[in-house]
mmCIF file of C-alpha atoms in Angstrom:
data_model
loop_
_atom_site.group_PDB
_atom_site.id
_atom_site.type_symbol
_atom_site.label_atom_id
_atom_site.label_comp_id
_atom_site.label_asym_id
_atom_site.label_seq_id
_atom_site.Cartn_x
_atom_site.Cartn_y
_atom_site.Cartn_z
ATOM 1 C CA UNK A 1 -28.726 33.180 17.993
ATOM 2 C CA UNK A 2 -27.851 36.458 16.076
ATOM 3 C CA UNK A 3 -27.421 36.342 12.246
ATOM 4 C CA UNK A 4 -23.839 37.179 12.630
ATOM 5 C CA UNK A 5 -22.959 34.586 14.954
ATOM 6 C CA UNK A 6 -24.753 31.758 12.904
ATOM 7 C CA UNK A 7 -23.009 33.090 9.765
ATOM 8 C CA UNK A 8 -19.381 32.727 11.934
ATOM 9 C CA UNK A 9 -20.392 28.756 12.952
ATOM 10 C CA UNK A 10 -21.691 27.927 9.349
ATOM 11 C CA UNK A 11 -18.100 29.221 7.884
ATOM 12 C CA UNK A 12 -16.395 27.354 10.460
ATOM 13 C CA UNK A 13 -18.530 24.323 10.756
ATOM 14 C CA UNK A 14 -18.015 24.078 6.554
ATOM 15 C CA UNK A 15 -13.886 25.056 6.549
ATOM 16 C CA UNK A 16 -14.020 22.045 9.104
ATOM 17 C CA UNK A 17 -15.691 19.401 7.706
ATOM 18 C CA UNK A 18 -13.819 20.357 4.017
ATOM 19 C CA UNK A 19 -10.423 19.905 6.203
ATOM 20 C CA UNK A 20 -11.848 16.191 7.628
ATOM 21 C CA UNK A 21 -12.412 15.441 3.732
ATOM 22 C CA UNK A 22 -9.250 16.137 2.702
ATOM 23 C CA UNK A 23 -7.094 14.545 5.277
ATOM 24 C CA UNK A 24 -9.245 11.085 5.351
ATOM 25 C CA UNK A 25 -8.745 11.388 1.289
ATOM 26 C CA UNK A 26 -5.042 11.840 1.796
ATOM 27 C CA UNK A 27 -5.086 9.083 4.569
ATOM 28 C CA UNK A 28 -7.202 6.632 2.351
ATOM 29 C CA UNK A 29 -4.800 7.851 -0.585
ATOM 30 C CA UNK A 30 -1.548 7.304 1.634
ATOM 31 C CA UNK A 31 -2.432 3.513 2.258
ATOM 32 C CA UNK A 32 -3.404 2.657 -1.324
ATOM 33 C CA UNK A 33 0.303 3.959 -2.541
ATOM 34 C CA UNK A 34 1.682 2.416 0.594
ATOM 35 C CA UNK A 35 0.374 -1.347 -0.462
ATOM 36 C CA UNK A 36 1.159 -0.279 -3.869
ATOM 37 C CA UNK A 37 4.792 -0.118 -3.362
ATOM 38 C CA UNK A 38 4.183 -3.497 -1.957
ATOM 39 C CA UNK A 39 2.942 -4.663 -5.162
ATOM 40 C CA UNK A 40 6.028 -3.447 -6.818
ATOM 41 C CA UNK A 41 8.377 -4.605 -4.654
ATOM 42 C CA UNK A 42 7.171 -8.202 -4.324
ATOM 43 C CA UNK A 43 7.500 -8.418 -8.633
ATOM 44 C CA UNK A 44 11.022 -7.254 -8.365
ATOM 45 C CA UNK A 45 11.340 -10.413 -5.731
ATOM 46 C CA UNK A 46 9.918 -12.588 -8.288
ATOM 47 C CA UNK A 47 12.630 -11.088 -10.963
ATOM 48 C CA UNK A 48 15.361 -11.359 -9.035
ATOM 49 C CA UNK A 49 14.602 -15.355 -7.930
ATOM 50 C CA UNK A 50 14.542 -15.993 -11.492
ATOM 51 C CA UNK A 51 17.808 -13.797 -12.188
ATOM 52 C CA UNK A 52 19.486 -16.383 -9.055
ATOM 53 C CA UNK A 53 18.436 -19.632 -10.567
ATOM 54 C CA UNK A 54 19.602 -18.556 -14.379
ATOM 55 C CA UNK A 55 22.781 -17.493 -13.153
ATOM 56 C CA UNK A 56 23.022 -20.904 -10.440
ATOM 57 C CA UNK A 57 22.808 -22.692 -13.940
ATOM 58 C CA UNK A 58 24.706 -20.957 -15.725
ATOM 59 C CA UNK A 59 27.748 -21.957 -12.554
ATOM 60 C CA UNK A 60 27.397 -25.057 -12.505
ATOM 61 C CA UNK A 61 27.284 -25.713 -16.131
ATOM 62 C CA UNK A 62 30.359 -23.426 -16.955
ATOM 63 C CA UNK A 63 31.900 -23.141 -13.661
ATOM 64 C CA UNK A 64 31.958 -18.844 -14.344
ATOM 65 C CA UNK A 65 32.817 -17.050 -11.062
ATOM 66 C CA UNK A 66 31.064 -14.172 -13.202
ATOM 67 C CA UNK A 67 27.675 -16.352 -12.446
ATOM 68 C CA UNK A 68 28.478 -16.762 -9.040
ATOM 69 C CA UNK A 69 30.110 -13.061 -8.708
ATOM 70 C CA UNK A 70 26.561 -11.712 -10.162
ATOM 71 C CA UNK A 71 24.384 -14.455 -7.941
ATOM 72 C CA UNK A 72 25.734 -13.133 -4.537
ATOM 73 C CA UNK A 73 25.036 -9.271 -5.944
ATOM 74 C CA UNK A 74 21.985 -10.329 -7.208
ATOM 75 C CA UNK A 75 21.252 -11.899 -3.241
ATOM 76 C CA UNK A 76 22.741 -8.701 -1.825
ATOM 77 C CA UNK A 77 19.973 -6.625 -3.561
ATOM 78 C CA UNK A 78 17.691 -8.878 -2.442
ATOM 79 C CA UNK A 79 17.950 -8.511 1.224
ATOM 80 C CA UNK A 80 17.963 -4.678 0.517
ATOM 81 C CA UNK A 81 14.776 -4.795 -0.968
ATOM 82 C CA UNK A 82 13.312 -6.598 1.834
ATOM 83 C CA UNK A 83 14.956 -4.338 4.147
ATOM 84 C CA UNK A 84 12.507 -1.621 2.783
ATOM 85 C CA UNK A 85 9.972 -0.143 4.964
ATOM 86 C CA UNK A 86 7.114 -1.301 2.603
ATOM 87 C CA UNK A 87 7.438 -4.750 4.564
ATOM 88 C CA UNK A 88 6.961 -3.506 7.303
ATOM 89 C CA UNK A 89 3.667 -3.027 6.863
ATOM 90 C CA UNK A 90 0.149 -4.646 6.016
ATOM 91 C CA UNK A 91 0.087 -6.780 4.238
ATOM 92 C CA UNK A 92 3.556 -7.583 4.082
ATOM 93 C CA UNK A 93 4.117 -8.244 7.591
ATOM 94 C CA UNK A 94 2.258 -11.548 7.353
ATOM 95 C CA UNK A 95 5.099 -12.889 4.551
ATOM 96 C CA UNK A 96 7.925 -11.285 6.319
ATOM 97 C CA UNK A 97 9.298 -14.105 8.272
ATOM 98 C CA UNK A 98 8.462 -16.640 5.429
ATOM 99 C CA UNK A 99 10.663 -14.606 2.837
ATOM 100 C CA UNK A 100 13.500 -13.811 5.586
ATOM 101 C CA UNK A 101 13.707 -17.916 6.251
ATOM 102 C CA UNK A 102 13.345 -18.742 2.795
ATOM 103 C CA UNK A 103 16.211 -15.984 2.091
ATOM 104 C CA UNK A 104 18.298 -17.954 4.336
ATOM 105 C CA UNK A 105 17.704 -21.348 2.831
ATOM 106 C CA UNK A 106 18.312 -20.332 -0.722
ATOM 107 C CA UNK A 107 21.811 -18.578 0.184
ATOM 108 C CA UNK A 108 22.766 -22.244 2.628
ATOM 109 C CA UNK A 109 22.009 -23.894 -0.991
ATOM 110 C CA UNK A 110 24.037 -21.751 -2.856
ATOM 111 C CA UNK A 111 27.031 -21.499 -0.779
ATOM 112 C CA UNK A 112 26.430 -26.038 -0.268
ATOM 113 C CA UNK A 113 26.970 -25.957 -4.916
ATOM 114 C CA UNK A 114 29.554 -23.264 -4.558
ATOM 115 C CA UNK A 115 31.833 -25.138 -2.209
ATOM 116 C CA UNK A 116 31.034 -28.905 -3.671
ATOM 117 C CA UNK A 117 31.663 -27.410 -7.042
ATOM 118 C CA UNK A 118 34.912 -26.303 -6.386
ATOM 119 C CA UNK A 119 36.282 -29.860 -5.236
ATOM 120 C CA UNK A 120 38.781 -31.039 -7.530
ATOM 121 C CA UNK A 121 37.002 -34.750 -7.635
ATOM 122 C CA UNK A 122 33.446 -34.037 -7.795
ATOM 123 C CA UNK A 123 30.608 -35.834 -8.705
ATOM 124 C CA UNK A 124 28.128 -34.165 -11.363
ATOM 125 C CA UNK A 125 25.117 -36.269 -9.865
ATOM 126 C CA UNK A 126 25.454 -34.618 -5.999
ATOM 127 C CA UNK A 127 25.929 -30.995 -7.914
ATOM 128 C CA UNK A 128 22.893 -31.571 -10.048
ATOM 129 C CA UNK A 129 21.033 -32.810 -6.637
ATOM 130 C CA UNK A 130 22.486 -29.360 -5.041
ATOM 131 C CA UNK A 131 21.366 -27.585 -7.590
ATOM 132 C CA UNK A 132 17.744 -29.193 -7.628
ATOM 133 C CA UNK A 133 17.455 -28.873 -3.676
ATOM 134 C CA UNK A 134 17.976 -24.855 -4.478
ATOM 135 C CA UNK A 135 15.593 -24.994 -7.555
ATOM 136 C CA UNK A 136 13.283 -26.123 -4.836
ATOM 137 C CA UNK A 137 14.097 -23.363 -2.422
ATOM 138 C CA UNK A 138 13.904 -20.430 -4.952
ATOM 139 C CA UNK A 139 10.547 -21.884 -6.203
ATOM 140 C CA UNK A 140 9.060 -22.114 -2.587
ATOM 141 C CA UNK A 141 10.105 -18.429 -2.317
ATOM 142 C CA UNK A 142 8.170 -17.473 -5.498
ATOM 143 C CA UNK A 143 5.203 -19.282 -4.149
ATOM 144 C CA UNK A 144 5.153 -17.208 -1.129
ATOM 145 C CA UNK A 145 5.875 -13.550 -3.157
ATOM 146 C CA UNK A 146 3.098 -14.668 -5.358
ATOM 147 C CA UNK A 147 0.725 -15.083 -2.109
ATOM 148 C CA UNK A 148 1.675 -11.809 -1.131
ATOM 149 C CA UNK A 149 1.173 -10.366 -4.434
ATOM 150 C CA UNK A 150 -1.948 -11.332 -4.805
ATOM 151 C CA UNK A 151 -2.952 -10.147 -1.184
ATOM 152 C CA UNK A 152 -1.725 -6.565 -1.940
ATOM 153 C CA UNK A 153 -3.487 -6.734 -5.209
ATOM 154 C CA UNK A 154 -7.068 -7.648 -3.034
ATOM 155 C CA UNK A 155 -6.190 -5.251 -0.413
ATOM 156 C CA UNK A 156 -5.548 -2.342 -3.008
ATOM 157 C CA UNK A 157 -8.971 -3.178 -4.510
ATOM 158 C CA UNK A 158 -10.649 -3.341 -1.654
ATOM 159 C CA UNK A 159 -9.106 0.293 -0.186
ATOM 160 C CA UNK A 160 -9.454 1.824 -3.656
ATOM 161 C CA UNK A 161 -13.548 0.964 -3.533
ATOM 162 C CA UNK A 162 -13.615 2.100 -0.114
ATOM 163 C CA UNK A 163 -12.124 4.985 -0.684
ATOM 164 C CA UNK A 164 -14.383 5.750 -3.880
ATOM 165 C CA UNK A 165 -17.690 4.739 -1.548
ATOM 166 C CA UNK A 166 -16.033 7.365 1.358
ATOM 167 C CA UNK A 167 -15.121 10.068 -0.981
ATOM 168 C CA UNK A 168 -18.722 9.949 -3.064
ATOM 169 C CA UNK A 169 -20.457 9.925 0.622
ATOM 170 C CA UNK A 170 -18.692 13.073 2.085
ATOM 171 C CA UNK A 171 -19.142 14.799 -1.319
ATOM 172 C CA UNK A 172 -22.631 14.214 -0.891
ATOM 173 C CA UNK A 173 -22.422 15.561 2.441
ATOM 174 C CA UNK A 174 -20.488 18.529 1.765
ATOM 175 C CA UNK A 175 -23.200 19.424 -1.415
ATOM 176 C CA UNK A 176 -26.049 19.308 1.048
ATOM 177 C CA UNK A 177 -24.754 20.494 4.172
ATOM 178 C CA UNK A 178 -24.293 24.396 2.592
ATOM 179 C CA UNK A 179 -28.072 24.065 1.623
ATOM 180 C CA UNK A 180 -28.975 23.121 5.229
ATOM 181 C CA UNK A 181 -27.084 25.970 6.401
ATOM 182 C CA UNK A 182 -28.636 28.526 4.185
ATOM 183 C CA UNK A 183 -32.010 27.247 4.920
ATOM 184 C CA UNK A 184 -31.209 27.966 8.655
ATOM 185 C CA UNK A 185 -30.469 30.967 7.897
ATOM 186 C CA UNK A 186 -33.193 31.938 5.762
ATOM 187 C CA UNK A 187 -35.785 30.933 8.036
ATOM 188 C CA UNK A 188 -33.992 33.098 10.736
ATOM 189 C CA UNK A 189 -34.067 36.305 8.308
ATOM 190 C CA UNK A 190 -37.520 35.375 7.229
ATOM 191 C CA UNK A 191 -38.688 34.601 10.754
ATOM 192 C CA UNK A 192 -37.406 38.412 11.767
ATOM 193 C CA UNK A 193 -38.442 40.005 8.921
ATOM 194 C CA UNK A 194 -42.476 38.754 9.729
ATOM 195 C CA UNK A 195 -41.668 39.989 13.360
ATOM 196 C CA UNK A 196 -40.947 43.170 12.176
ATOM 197 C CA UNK A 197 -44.072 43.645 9.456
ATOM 198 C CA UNK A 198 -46.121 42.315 12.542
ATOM 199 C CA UNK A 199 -45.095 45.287 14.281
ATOM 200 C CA UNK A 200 -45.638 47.599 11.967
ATOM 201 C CA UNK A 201 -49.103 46.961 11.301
ATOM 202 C CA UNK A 202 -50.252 46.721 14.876
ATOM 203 C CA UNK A 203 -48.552 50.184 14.919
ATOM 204 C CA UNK A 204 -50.650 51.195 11.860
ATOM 205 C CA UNK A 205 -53.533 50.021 13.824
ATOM 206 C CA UNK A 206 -53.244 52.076 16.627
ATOM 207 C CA UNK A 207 -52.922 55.032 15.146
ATOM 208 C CA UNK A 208 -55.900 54.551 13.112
ATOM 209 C CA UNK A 209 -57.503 53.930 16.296
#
């Protein structure tokens, strides 16, 4: 192989392997934000489950249709966040259905206090059992966000080492690989250079001859 084609295949055998660096580092990067989001997502959840029982209390102890005004928005933006793409993903997916049914639940609770509250002869024992049955709900909810946040927090860990482990390796590679080459190439330019001073002195020979 000429010098000038092996200089052509080590440029383009280096610009290739810097390109298959940097898009498994973006890849590798692009999950670890991805269950990231996750992460933040799922504590919002956890917020706004907290937000729905203070404000369940706060109706049935006042009767405010400000609380129960503020509970359905605060359901609303619920079911938006879950809408987001993030849980559509690992690891997500797995909680997906849990959250949608226990979504479901929560709001059949809420609507069961709303319309027993708003009987003109009602009994305070079968509202606070109403409102129990949806501290129950909410709480089973939380359970299950904390399960997923603490999966996304594992997964993150575990794609942030591997991605520390991948990126250390192909720096490594990409440090020695430029040495190989230019060994290659010296022993070619050093293996035709002793050709040459072979030549000369047989030639040298000869004429001394």
């Amino acid at each position: 192989m000429k010098l000038r084609t092996l200089f052509i295949a080590s440029s383009i055998t280096l610009l290739l392997f810097t390109i298959g660096v940097g898009v498994m580092v973006w890849y590798a990067t692009h999950i670890t934000n991805a269950i990231a989001a996750q992460s933040v997502q799922a504590g919002k959840l956890t917020t706004q489950v907290f937000e729905l029982n203070a404000l369940a209390y706060q109706y049935t102890t006042n009767k405010e249709e400000r609380a129960k005004t503020q509970w359905y928005l605060i359901y609303s933006q619920m079911g938006e966040v879950l809408s987001l793409p993030v849980f559509q993903s690992r690891p997500s997916q797995i909680f997906y259905s849990d959250l949608q049914a226990d979504m479901g639940e929560i709001k059949n609770s809420f609507d069961s206090l709303v319309s027993y509250s708003s009987l003109p002869n009602n009994n305070n024992a079968i509202i606070q059992e109403l409102n129990d049955d949806l501290l129950v709900k909410t709480q089973r909810m939380i359970t299950v966000v904390d399960a997923l946040s603490q999966r996304t927090f594992q997964e993150r860990s575990a794609m942030r080492s591997q991605t520390d482990l991948l990126i250390f390796g192909l720096l490594a590679m990409l440090a020695i690989l430029p040495n190989i080459i230019l060994l290659v190439i010296y022993r070619r330019i050093a293996g035709s250079s002793g050709v040459s001073l072979a030549g000369v002195e047989n030639a040298e020979k000869q004429s001394d001859l």
